[in-house]
Coordinates of C-alpha atoms in Angstrom, one line a residue:
M1 CA -23.7 -13.2 -0.6
G2 CA -24.7 -13.6 -4.3
R3 CA -27.6 -11.2 -4.5
G4 CA -25.8 -8.8 -6.9
P5 CA -25.0 -11.4 -9.6
Y6 CA -28.4 -13.0 -9.0
E7 CA -30.1 -9.8 -10.0
A8 CA -27.7 -8.8 -12.8
F9 CA -27.1 -12.1 -14.6
P10 CA -30.0 -14.4 -15.6
V11 CA -27.6 -17.3 -16.2
F12 CA -26.2 -17.0 -12.6
A13 CA -29.8 -16.7 -11.2
A14 CA -31.0 -19.8 -13.0
A15 CA -27.9 -21.9 -11.9
L16 CA -28.2 -20.7 -8.3
D17 CA -31.9 -21.6 -8.2
E18 CA -31.1 -25.1 -9.4
V19 CA -28.2 -25.7 -7.0
C20 CA -30.1 -24.3 -4.1
A21 CA -33.1 -26.6 -4.8
A22 CA -30.8 -29.6 -4.7
L23 CA -29.2 -28.5 -1.4
D24 CA -32.5 -27.5 0.3
R25 CA -33.5 -31.2 0.3
H26 CA -30.8 -31.8 2.9
L27 CA -30.9 -28.6 4.9
D28 CA -33.3 -27.2 7.5
R29 CA -33.3 -23.7 5.9
P30 CA -33.3 -22.6 2.3
V31 CA -29.7 -21.8 1.5
R32 CA -30.5 -18.9 -0.8
E33 CA -32.3 -17.3 2.1
V34 CA -29.2 -17.6 4.2
M35 CA -27.0 -16.3 1.4
F36 CA -29.1 -13.2 0.8
D37 CA -30.5 -12.3 4.2
D38 CA -28.6 -13.9 7.1
A39 CA -24.9 -13.0 7.2
G40 CA -24.6 -14.3 10.7
A41 CA -25.7 -17.8 9.7
L42 CA -23.0 -17.9 7.1
D43 CA -20.4 -18.2 9.9
D44 CA -21.9 -21.6 10.7
T45 CA -20.1 -24.2 8.7
A46 CA -23.4 -26.1 8.3
Y47 CA -24.4 -23.2 5.9
T48 CA -21.0 -21.9 4.9
Q49 CA -20.1 -24.9 2.8
P50 CA -23.4 -25.3 1.0
A51 CA -23.4 -21.5 0.3
L52 CA -19.9 -21.6 -1.2
F53 CA -20.7 -24.7 -3.3
A54 CA -23.8 -23.0 -4.7
Y55 CA -22.0 -19.7 -5.3
Q56 CA -19.0 -21.3 -7.0
T57 CA -21.2 -23.6 -9.2
A58 CA -23.4 -20.7 -10.4
L59 CA -20.3 -18.6 -11.1
Y60 CA -18.7 -21.4 -13.0
R61 CA -21.7 -21.7 -15.3
L62 CA -21.8 -17.9 -15.8
L63 CA -18.2 -18.0 -16.9
A64 CA -18.9 -20.8 -19.3
S65 CA -21.8 -18.8 -20.8
H66 CA -19.2 -16.1 -21.7
G67 CA -16.8 -18.5 -23.4
L68 CA -14.4 -19.2 -20.5
A69 CA -14.0 -22.9 -20.4
P70 CA -11.2 -24.3 -18.1
Q71 CA -8.6 -26.8 -19.2
V72 CA -7.9 -28.0 -15.7
L73 CA -9.6 -27.6 -12.3
I74 CA -8.4 -27.4 -8.7
G75 CA -10.3 -26.8 -5.4
H76 CA -9.4 -25.9 -1.9
S77 CA -11.2 -28.0 0.7
I78 CA -15.0 -27.7 -0.1
G79 CA -13.9 -26.3 -3.5
E80 CA -12.7 -29.7 -4.6
I81 CA -16.3 -30.9 -4.5
S82 CA -17.3 -28.0 -6.7
A83 CA -14.4 -28.9 -9.1
A84 CA -15.4 -32.6 -9.1
H85 CA -19.0 -31.6 -10.0
A86 CA -17.8 -29.2 -12.8
A87 CA -15.7 -32.1 -14.2
G88 CA -18.6 -34.5 -14.3
V89 CA -17.5 -36.8 -11.4
L90 CA -20.7 -36.1 -9.4
T91 CA -24.1 -35.2 -10.6
L92 CA -25.7 -32.1 -9.0
D93 CA -27.9 -34.2 -6.7
D94 CA -25.0 -36.4 -5.5
A95 CA -22.7 -33.4 -5.1
A96 CA -25.4 -31.6 -3.0
A97 CA -25.9 -34.6 -0.8
L98 CA -22.1 -34.9 -0.2
V99 CA -21.7 -31.2 0.5
A100 CA -24.7 -31.1 2.9
A101 CA -23.5 -34.2 4.8
R102 CA -20.0 -32.9 5.0
A103 CA -21.1 -29.5 6.4
R104 CA -23.5 -31.0 8.9
L105 CA -21.0 -33.6 10.3
M106 CA -18.0 -31.2 10.4
G107 CA -20.2 -28.8 12.3
S108 CA -21.2 -31.5 14.8
A109 CA -17.6 -32.5 15.6
R110 CA -16.4 -32.0 19.1
P111 CA -15.9 -28.3 20.0
G112 CA -12.9 -26.8 21.8
G113 CA -10.5 -26.7 18.9
A114 CA -8.6 -23.9 17.2
M115 CA -6.9 -23.1 13.9
V116 CA -3.9 -20.8 13.5
A117 CA -2.2 -19.6 10.2
V118 CA 1.6 -19.3 10.6
Q119 CA 4.3 -18.0 8.3
A120 CA 6.6 -21.0 8.5
T121 CA 7.5 -24.1 6.5
E122 CA 6.0 -27.5 7.1
A123 CA 9.4 -28.8 8.0
E124 CA 9.8 -26.1 10.7
I125 CA 6.4 -27.0 12.2
G126 CA 6.8 -30.8 12.1
P127 CA 9.0 -31.2 15.2
L128 CA 6.5 -29.0 17.2
L129 CA 3.4 -31.1 16.5
T130 CA 1.8 -33.1 19.3
G131 CA -0.9 -35.8 19.3
G132 CA -3.7 -33.2 19.4
V133 CA -2.4 -30.9 16.6
A134 CA -2.1 -31.5 12.9
V135 CA -1.2 -29.6 9.8
A136 CA -4.5 -28.6 8.3
A137 CA -3.2 -27.0 5.1
V138 CA 0.0 -26.1 3.3
N139 CA -1.0 -23.2 1.2
G140 CA 2.4 -21.9 0.2
P141 CA 6.1 -22.4 0.7
A142 CA 5.9 -20.6 4.1
S143 CA 2.1 -20.5 4.6
V144 CA 0.8 -23.3 6.9
V145 CA -2.4 -23.7 8.9
V146 CA -2.3 -25.9 12.1
S147 CA -5.4 -27.3 13.7
G148 CA -6.4 -29.3 16.8
D149 CA -6.7 -28.9 20.6
E150 CA -7.0 -25.2 21.5
D151 CA -4.4 -25.1 24.2
A152 CA -1.8 -27.1 22.2
V153 CA -2.4 -25.1 19.0
L154 CA -2.0 -21.7 20.8
E155 CA 1.1 -22.9 22.6
L156 CA 2.6 -24.0 19.3
A157 CA 1.7 -20.6 17.8
E158 CA 3.4 -18.8 20.7
E159 CA 6.5 -20.8 20.3
L160 CA 6.7 -19.8 16.6
R161 CA 6.2 -16.2 17.5
R162 CA 9.2 -16.4 19.9
R163 CA 11.1 -17.7 16.9
G164 CA 10.1 -14.7 14.8
R165 CA 7.4 -16.4 12.8
P166 CA 4.0 -14.5 12.6
A167 CA 1.0 -16.4 13.6
R168 CA -2.7 -15.5 13.4
R169 CA -5.7 -17.3 14.9
L170 CA -8.5 -18.0 12.4
R171 CA -12.1 -17.3 13.2
V172 CA -13.6 -20.8 12.9
S173 CA -16.0 -22.8 15.0
H174 CA -14.1 -26.1 14.8
A175 CA -10.7 -27.6 14.3
F176 CA -11.1 -28.8 10.7
H177 CA -8.7 -31.2 9.1
S178 CA -7.5 -32.4 12.5
P179 CA -8.1 -35.3 14.9
H180 CA -11.2 -33.5 15.9
M181 CA -12.9 -34.8 12.8
D182 CA -12.2 -38.5 13.5
A183 CA -15.5 -39.1 15.2
V184 CA -17.6 -38.2 12.1
L185 CA -15.6 -40.0 9.5
E186 CA -17.5 -43.3 9.5
E187 CA -20.9 -41.6 9.2
F188 CA -19.6 -39.5 6.3
R189 CA -18.2 -42.7 4.7
E190 CA -21.7 -44.2 4.6
V191 CA -23.1 -41.1 2.8
A192 CA -20.2 -41.0 0.3
A193 CA -20.5 -44.8 -0.4
G194 CA -24.1 -44.3 -1.4
L195 CA -23.3 -41.9 -4.2
S196 CA -22.4 -42.5 -7.9
Y197 CA -19.1 -41.4 -9.4
A198 CA -18.0 -41.0 -13.0
V199 CA -14.6 -40.5 -14.6
P200 CA -13.8 -36.8 -14.9
V201 CA -14.2 -35.2 -18.3
L202 CA -11.6 -32.5 -17.3
P203 CA -8.4 -33.0 -15.5
V204 CA -8.7 -32.2 -11.8
V205 CA -5.7 -31.6 -9.5
S206 CA -6.6 -33.0 -6.1
T207 CA -5.4 -31.0 -3.1
R208 CA -5.5 -34.2 -1.0
T209 CA -2.6 -35.7 -3.0
G210 CA -1.2 -32.6 -4.7
R211 CA -1.3 -34.2 -8.1
V212 CA -3.7 -34.8 -11.0
A213 CA -6.4 -37.1 -9.9
D214 CA -6.3 -40.6 -11.4
G215 CA -7.3 -44.2 -10.5
D216 CA -9.5 -44.1 -7.4
D217 CA -9.0 -40.4 -6.7
L218 CA -12.3 -38.5 -6.7
T219 CA -14.3 -41.6 -7.6
T220 CA -14.4 -43.5 -4.3
A221 CA -15.9 -42.9 -0.8
D222 CA -12.4 -43.4 0.7
H223 CA -11.0 -40.4 -1.2
W224 CA -13.7 -38.1 0.1
V225 CA -13.3 -39.4 3.7
R226 CA -9.6 -38.8 3.6
H227 CA -10.2 -35.4 1.9
L228 CA -12.3 -34.3 4.9
R229 CA -9.6 -35.3 7.4
D230 CA -6.2 -35.0 5.7
T231 CA -4.0 -32.0 5.0
V232 CA -5.0 -29.7 2.2
R233 CA -1.9 -29.6 0.0
F234 CA -2.7 -26.6 -2.1
R235 CA 0.9 -25.6 -2.7
D236 CA 1.7 -29.0 -4.2
G237 CA -1.5 -28.7 -6.4
V238 CA -0.4 -25.3 -7.8
R239 CA 3.0 -26.7 -8.6
A240 CA 1.3 -29.6 -10.4
L241 CA -0.7 -27.0 -12.5
A242 CA 2.5 -25.2 -13.4
E243 CA 4.0 -28.5 -14.5
L244 CA 1.0 -28.9 -16.8
G245 CA 1.8 -25.6 -18.4
V246 CA -1.0 -23.6 -16.8
T247 CA -0.3 -19.8 -17.1
R248 CA -3.8 -18.3 -16.3
Y249 CA -5.4 -18.8 -13.0
L250 CA -9.0 -17.7 -12.3
E251 CA -10.2 -17.9 -8.7
L252 CA -14.0 -18.2 -8.3
G253 CA -15.4 -17.0 -5.0
P254 CA -16.8 -14.0 -3.1
A255 CA -13.3 -12.9 -2.0
P256 CA -9.7 -13.4 -3.3
T257 CA -8.4 -15.8 -0.6
L258 CA -6.2 -18.0 -2.7
L259 CA -4.4 -15.9 -5.3
A260 CA -1.7 -14.8 -2.9
A261 CA -0.9 -18.5 -2.1
V262 CA -0.9 -19.2 -5.9
R263 CA 1.6 -16.4 -6.4
E264 CA 3.9 -17.5 -3.6
S265 CA 3.8 -21.2 -4.8
L266 CA 4.6 -20.2 -8.4
S267 CA 7.5 -18.0 -7.3
D268 CA 8.8 -20.8 -5.2
G269 CA 9.4 -23.2 -8.2
A270 CA 7.6 -22.3 -11.4
D271 CA 9.0 -20.5 -14.4
G272 CA 7.2 -17.7 -16.4
E273 CA 4.8 -15.0 -15.5
A274 CA 1.3 -16.2 -14.6
V275 CA -2.0 -14.3 -15.1
L276 CA -3.9 -14.3 -11.8
V277 CA -7.5 -13.1 -11.8
H278 CA -10.1 -13.2 -9.0
V279 CA -13.6 -13.6 -10.5
P280 CA -16.2 -12.2 -8.1
G281 CA -19.9 -12.4 -8.6
E282 CA -20.6 -8.7 -8.1
P283 CA -21.5 -7.2 -11.6
S284 CA -18.8 -4.5 -11.8
G285 CA -16.1 -6.8 -10.4
Y286 CA -17.2 -9.6 -12.6
V287 CA -17.0 -7.6 -15.9
G288 CA -13.6 -6.2 -14.8
A289 CA -12.3 -9.8 -14.2
L290 CA -13.5 -10.7 -17.7
A291 CA -11.5 -7.8 -19.1
D292 CA -8.4 -8.9 -17.1
A293 CA -8.7 -12.4 -18.4
H294 CA -9.2 -11.1 -21.9
V295 CA -6.0 -9.0 -21.7
G296 CA -4.2 -12.0 -20.3
G297 CA -5.1 -14.0 -23.4
A298 CA -8.3 -15.8 -22.5
A299 CA -11.0 -16.0 -25.2
V300 CA -14.0 -14.2 -23.8
D301 CA -17.3 -14.2 -25.8
W302 CA -18.3 -10.6 -25.3
T303 CA -21.4 -10.9 -27.5
T304 CA -23.2 -12.9 -24.7
L305 CA -22.5 -10.1 -22.3
T306 CA -23.6 -7.2 -24.5
A307 CA -26.8 -8.9 -25.7
G308 CA -26.0 -8.5 -29.4
E309 CA -24.9 -4.8 -29.3
H310 CA -22.0 -3.8 -31.5
V311 CA -18.6 -4.6 -29.9
G312 CA -15.4 -3.0 -31.2
D313 CA -12.2 -4.9 -31.6
V314 CA -10.0 -4.8 -28.5
P315 CA -6.4 -5.8 -28.4
T316 CA -5.7 -9.2 -26.9
Y317 CA -2.3 -8.1 -25.5
P318 CA -1.5 -5.7 -22.6
F319 CA -1.6 -2.1 -23.9
R320 CA 1.7 -0.5 -24.8
R321 CA 1.8 3.0 -23.3
S322 CA 3.8 6.0 -24.6
R323 CA 4.4 9.1 -22.7
Y324 CA 4.2 12.5 -24.4
W325 CA 5.1 14.7 -21.4
A326 CA 8.5 15.8 -20.4
A327 CA 10.1 13.4 -18.1
G328 CA 10.6 14.8 -14.6
S329 CA 12.5 13.5 -11.6
R330 CA 10.5 11.4 -9.2
A331 CA 11.5 11.1 -5.6
A332 CA 11.2 7.9 -3.6
D333 CA 7.9 7.3 -1.9
P334 CA 8.3 9.0 1.6
G335 CA 6.0 6.4 3.1
S336 CA 8.5 3.6 2.3
L337 CA 11.1 5.6 4.3
G338 CA 8.9 6.0 7.4
M339 CA 8.1 9.7 6.5
T340 CA 4.9 11.6 5.6
G341 CA 4.5 12.8 2.0
S342 CA 3.6 16.3 1.1
D343 CA 2.2 18.0 -2.1
H344 CA 4.2 21.1 -1.4
P345 CA 6.5 21.9 -4.4
F346 CA 9.6 22.5 -2.2
L347 CA 9.0 20.3 1.0
G348 CA 8.4 16.8 -0.2
A349 CA 8.3 14.9 3.1
S350 CA 8.2 15.4 6.9
V351 CA 8.9 13.3 10.0
R352 CA 8.0 13.8 13.6
L353 CA 10.9 13.0 15.8
A354 CA 10.4 10.0 18.2
E355 CA 11.4 12.0 21.3
G356 CA 9.7 15.4 21.8
E357 CA 7.4 17.2 19.4
T358 CA 9.9 18.5 16.8
I359 CA 8.8 18.1 13.2
V360 CA 11.4 18.2 10.4
F361 CA 10.5 18.9 6.8
A362 CA 12.8 18.1 4.0
G363 CA 13.0 18.9 0.3
R364 CA 15.1 20.2 -2.6
L365 CA 15.2 23.4 -4.6
D366 CA 16.0 22.7 -8.2
L367 CA 15.8 25.2 -11.1
D368 CA 15.1 22.3 -13.5
A369 CA 12.1 21.2 -11.4
H370 CA 11.0 24.8 -10.5
P371 CA 12.1 26.9 -13.4
W372 CA 10.1 29.9 -12.2
L373 CA 12.5 30.5 -9.4
A374 CA 15.0 31.8 -12.0
D375 CA 12.9 34.9 -12.4
H376 CA 14.2 36.2 -9.1
A377 CA 17.9 37.3 -9.3
V378 CA 20.1 39.8 -7.5
A379 CA 23.1 41.1 -9.5
G380 CA 23.0 38.0 -11.7
T381 CA 22.6 35.5 -8.9
T382 CA 19.3 33.6 -8.5
V383 CA 18.1 33.6 -4.9
L384 CA 15.0 32.3 -3.2
P385 CA 12.6 35.2 -2.7
G386 CA 11.9 36.2 0.9
A387 CA 8.2 35.7 0.3
A388 CA 8.9 32.1 -0.5
V389 CA 10.7 31.7 2.8
V390 CA 7.7 33.2 4.6
E391 CA 5.4 30.8 2.8
L392 CA 7.6 27.8 3.8
A393 CA 7.3 28.8 7.4
A394 CA 3.5 29.3 7.1
H395 CA 3.1 25.9 5.4
A396 CA 5.1 24.0 7.9
G397 CA 3.4 25.7 10.8
A398 CA -0.1 24.9 9.3
Q399 CA 0.8 21.2 9.4
A400 CA 1.1 21.5 13.2
G401 CA -1.9 23.9 13.7
C402 CA 0.3 27.0 13.8
G403 CA -0.5 28.6 10.4
H404 CA 0.4 32.2 11.4
V405 CA 4.0 33.6 11.1
A406 CA 4.5 35.7 14.3
E407 CA 8.2 36.5 13.7
L408 CA 10.6 35.7 11.0
T409 CA 14.2 37.0 10.6
L410 CA 15.9 36.4 7.2
E411 CA 19.5 35.8 8.2
N412 CA 21.2 34.7 5.0
P413 CA 20.0 34.7 1.3
L414 CA 19.5 31.3 -0.3
P415 CA 21.3 31.3 -3.7
L416 CA 20.2 28.7 -6.3
P417 CA 22.8 27.2 -8.6
S418 CA 22.1 27.0 -12.3
A419 CA 22.8 23.2 -12.2
G420 CA 22.0 20.8 -9.5
A421 CA 19.8 21.0 -6.5
V422 CA 19.9 22.6 -3.0
P423 CA 18.9 20.3 -0.1
L424 CA 16.4 22.2 2.1
Q425 CA 15.5 21.5 5.7
L426 CA 12.9 23.2 7.8
A427 CA 12.6 22.4 11.5
L428 CA 9.5 23.1 13.6
G429 CA 10.3 23.0 17.3
A430 CA 8.1 21.9 20.2
P431 CA 5.3 24.3 21.3
D432 CA 6.1 26.7 24.1
G433 CA 3.7 27.7 26.9
D434 CA 1.7 29.9 24.5
G435 CA 1.4 27.2 21.9
R436 CA 4.0 28.8 19.5
R437 CA 6.7 26.9 17.8
A438 CA 10.2 28.0 16.8
V439 CA 10.9 27.6 13.1
T440 CA 14.3 27.5 11.3
V441 CA 15.2 27.1 7.6
H442 CA 18.5 25.6 6.6
S443 CA 20.2 24.6 3.3
R444 CA 23.5 23.2 2.2
A445 CA 25.3 22.6 -1.0
D446 CA 24.3 19.4 -2.8
G447 CA 26.7 16.7 -1.8
D448 CA 28.0 18.6 1.3
E449 CA 27.4 16.2 4.2
E450 CA 28.5 18.6 7.0
E451 CA 27.8 22.4 6.7
W452 CA 24.2 23.5 7.0
I453 CA 23.6 27.3 6.6
R454 CA 20.7 28.9 8.5
H455 CA 18.7 31.3 6.3
A456 CA 15.8 32.2 8.6
S457 CA 14.4 31.7 12.1
G458 CA 11.3 32.8 13.8
L459 CA 8.1 31.8 15.5
V460 CA 4.8 30.4 14.2
A461 CA 1.6 30.5 16.2
E462 CA -2.0 29.3 16.1
R463 CA -3.2 32.9 16.1
L464 CA -1.4 36.2 16.2
G465 CA -3.4 37.6 19.2
G466 CA -1.5 40.5 20.7
R467 CA 1.8 39.9 19.0
G468 CA 1.8 43.4 17.4
R469 CA 1.8 45.5 20.6
R470 CA 4.0 48.6 20.6
D471 CA 5.3 48.1 24.1
G472 CA 6.9 44.8 23.1
R473 CA 5.0 42.7 25.7
R474 CA 3.9 39.2 25.0
P475 CA 0.4 38.0 25.8
G476 CA 0.1 37.6 29.6
G477 CA 2.2 40.7 30.3
R478 CA 5.7 39.4 29.7
R479 CA 8.0 41.7 27.8
R480 CA 9.4 40.4 24.6
A481 CA 13.1 40.0 24.5
R482 CA 15.0 42.0 21.9
S483 CA 18.0 40.8 20.1
P484 CA 20.5 42.5 17.8
S485 CA 19.1 40.6 14.8
T486 CA 15.6 42.2 15.2
T487 CA 16.5 45.6 16.7
R488 CA 17.9 48.6 14.9
T489 CA 18.2 52.4 15.7
G490 CA 17.2 54.8 13.0
N491 CA 18.8 53.8 9.7
S492 CA 21.6 51.7 11.2
P493 CA 21.9 48.0 10.2
P494 CA 22.1 45.4 13.0
P495 CA 25.6 44.4 14.2
G496 CA 27.4 42.1 11.8
T497 CA 25.5 43.5 8.8
T498 CA 27.2 45.2 5.9
T499 CA 25.6 48.2 4.3
A500 CA 25.2 47.7 0.5
P501 CA 23.9 50.7 -1.3
R502 CA 21.3 49.9 -3.9
S503 CA 21.6 51.4 -7.4
R504 CA 19.7 51.1 -10.6
G505 CA 20.0 47.6 -12.0
S506 CA 21.2 46.0 -8.8
G507 CA 17.8 44.7 -7.5
P508 CA 15.9 41.6 -8.4
R509 CA 14.9 41.2 -12.1
G510 CA 11.9 39.8 -13.9
G511 CA 8.9 37.8 -12.6
T512 CA 6.3 38.7 -10.2
D513 CA 8.1 37.6 -7.0
A514 CA 8.6 40.0 -4.1
S515 CA 12.0 41.6 -3.5
P516 CA 14.3 40.2 -0.9
T517 CA 13.4 41.2 2.7
R518 CA 15.3 44.4 3.6
T519 CA 14.9 47.3 5.9
S520 CA 15.6 51.0 5.1
G521 CA 18.7 50.7 2.9
W522 CA 20.4 47.6 4.4
T523 CA 20.2 44.0 3.4
R524 CA 21.3 41.1 5.6
T525 CA 23.3 38.7 3.4
R526 CA 26.0 36.1 3.7
T527 CA 29.7 36.7 3.2
T528 CA 31.6 34.9 0.4
A529 CA 35.3 34.4 0.1
P530 CA 37.0 36.4 -2.8
P531 CA 38.6 34.4 -5.7
P532 CA 42.2 33.3 -5.0
G533 CA 44.7 35.8 -6.2
S534 CA 42.2 38.6 -6.6
G535 CA 44.0 40.9 -4.2
C536 CA 40.9 41.4 -2.1
T537 CA 41.8 41.5 1.6
R538 CA 38.3 41.2 3.0
R539 CA 35.2 39.2 2.5
C540 CA 32.5 40.5 0.3
W541 CA 28.7 40.1 0.7
T542 CA 26.6 38.2 -1.8
P543 CA 26.5 38.5 -4.8
P544 CA 30.0 36.9 -5.1
C545 CA 33.1 39.0 -5.3
T546 CA 33.7 40.0 -8.9
S547 CA 37.4 40.8 -8.4
R548 CA 39.9 39.1 -10.7
P549 CA 43.7 38.7 -10.3
S550 CA 45.6 41.8 -11.3
P551 CA 49.2 42.1 -12.3
T552 CA 49.4 45.4 -10.7
G553 CA 48.7 44.2 -7.2
P554 CA 45.8 44.6 -4.8
A555 CA 44.2 47.7 -6.3
A556 CA 40.5 47.7 -6.4
R557 CA 38.9 46.5 -9.7
P558 CA 37.1 49.4 -11.4
G559 CA 33.3 49.2 -10.8
C560 CA 33.6 47.0 -7.6
R561 CA 31.1 48.2 -5.1
S562 CA 32.2 46.0 -2.3
P563 CA 32.9 47.9 1.0
G564 CA 35.3 45.1 1.9
R565 CA 37.9 46.2 -0.6
A566 CA 41.4 47.0 0.7

């Protein structure tokens, strides 16, 4: 911790050396050695607290060298001593002595305690407290830490879980801010009473009281003894800052542990939008934090960071962005709906059903979003190319490790309206004994909540293997079943299929898309009802019937090629 800024910023390095020298007089190991080379020792509160004090103080001085001077200070637990030193209440030597004694004594308190963070209000927790458990911290409106005897704390946490309140045990060595600290208070009082205190030169909000420190706050041994033992009232402190008109909050520390609590506390009672910035010590993160503070309105002295190099003018307000691209529709995030997103242009999301291994893909076909689809039309009607249906099946199969299309029967064409979208659904069934999956493609009219039309069905497989054998046998010797939809004799269409002769100008137009799937002069398409009053007595195949009402009765309209005419 701290090696990055130590090597990158001379101001940070000089400040850290000075603070560590003051702390080392009270520790059995150099604190900088622990910070740089012994991450395990940092879990011991005897070194955690001195290391945090050194890091925060050096980072505070680095910020000051870049023109960021605070108007008010606040600190959480050990951070309040860092704030008191920055405000001039304690000299560096006295602050180091107080920090080292606090860390040593808290680490020597009786073991066997536990701390648990719970999402509940202090009022909810109050009736559940016993003599061995205390509220260690109130960090937000529904963010509380309880501390004390391990069994009692864990029992309280379990009771809150039964009530639907999340609870998480903290990884700590002792039960801080609880009755477990009572045995070390008098010895700590002796250390605190031997120090000198001054009136703060900057306002400091004490998290022991939750208000701006005044009178004996910060400047007496009794304050620091109670600060070690009492509840940390960080939420009340943040509210006090908001009442003072604070709108920019900078957290100094190796990790952003308090900004979430600040945000919750402000939303619970403060007005306005606050600028929240975590200021880490690592060089890239530190410079980014300066930029965030600058955009938020803070006065940063960039010349001290660039060592006299030319600095261009940068706006002091958030950038106003203008888009120059055509606006497109944006679907909701599939992840927020419990689905898996996809970058496929037609299939935007998928979901694996809870029971079984079926996977359902969903999407929409829209000529506005996919204008190239309009290049493929049959007799004036835009239809989805058969090649696109094959690609849909191959894409879906590949998501399940079955990227080869073994069989695919196009049963109905999929017309695309000039306005609006067509909901699309592709289902991938559970694998059979050979690892193949059934695949179906359906659509329905936009807004139609009932009728789905199946356009294709088939099989996808991991590999094709012997699927192309002339004898019709499947791998393993089983004969492949034949069905009317896949079997024909000579030039005859399968049962239920109308023969539609193809003439010049009746095929697909434009583009480079493949023609609709057809076999030797017949095309399997979907029937459509004739217009009311047209006189047509049968159903026509797509394209839609072109008949019009005639005053002379049901005679066929000249030029109508439909075999369904009366």
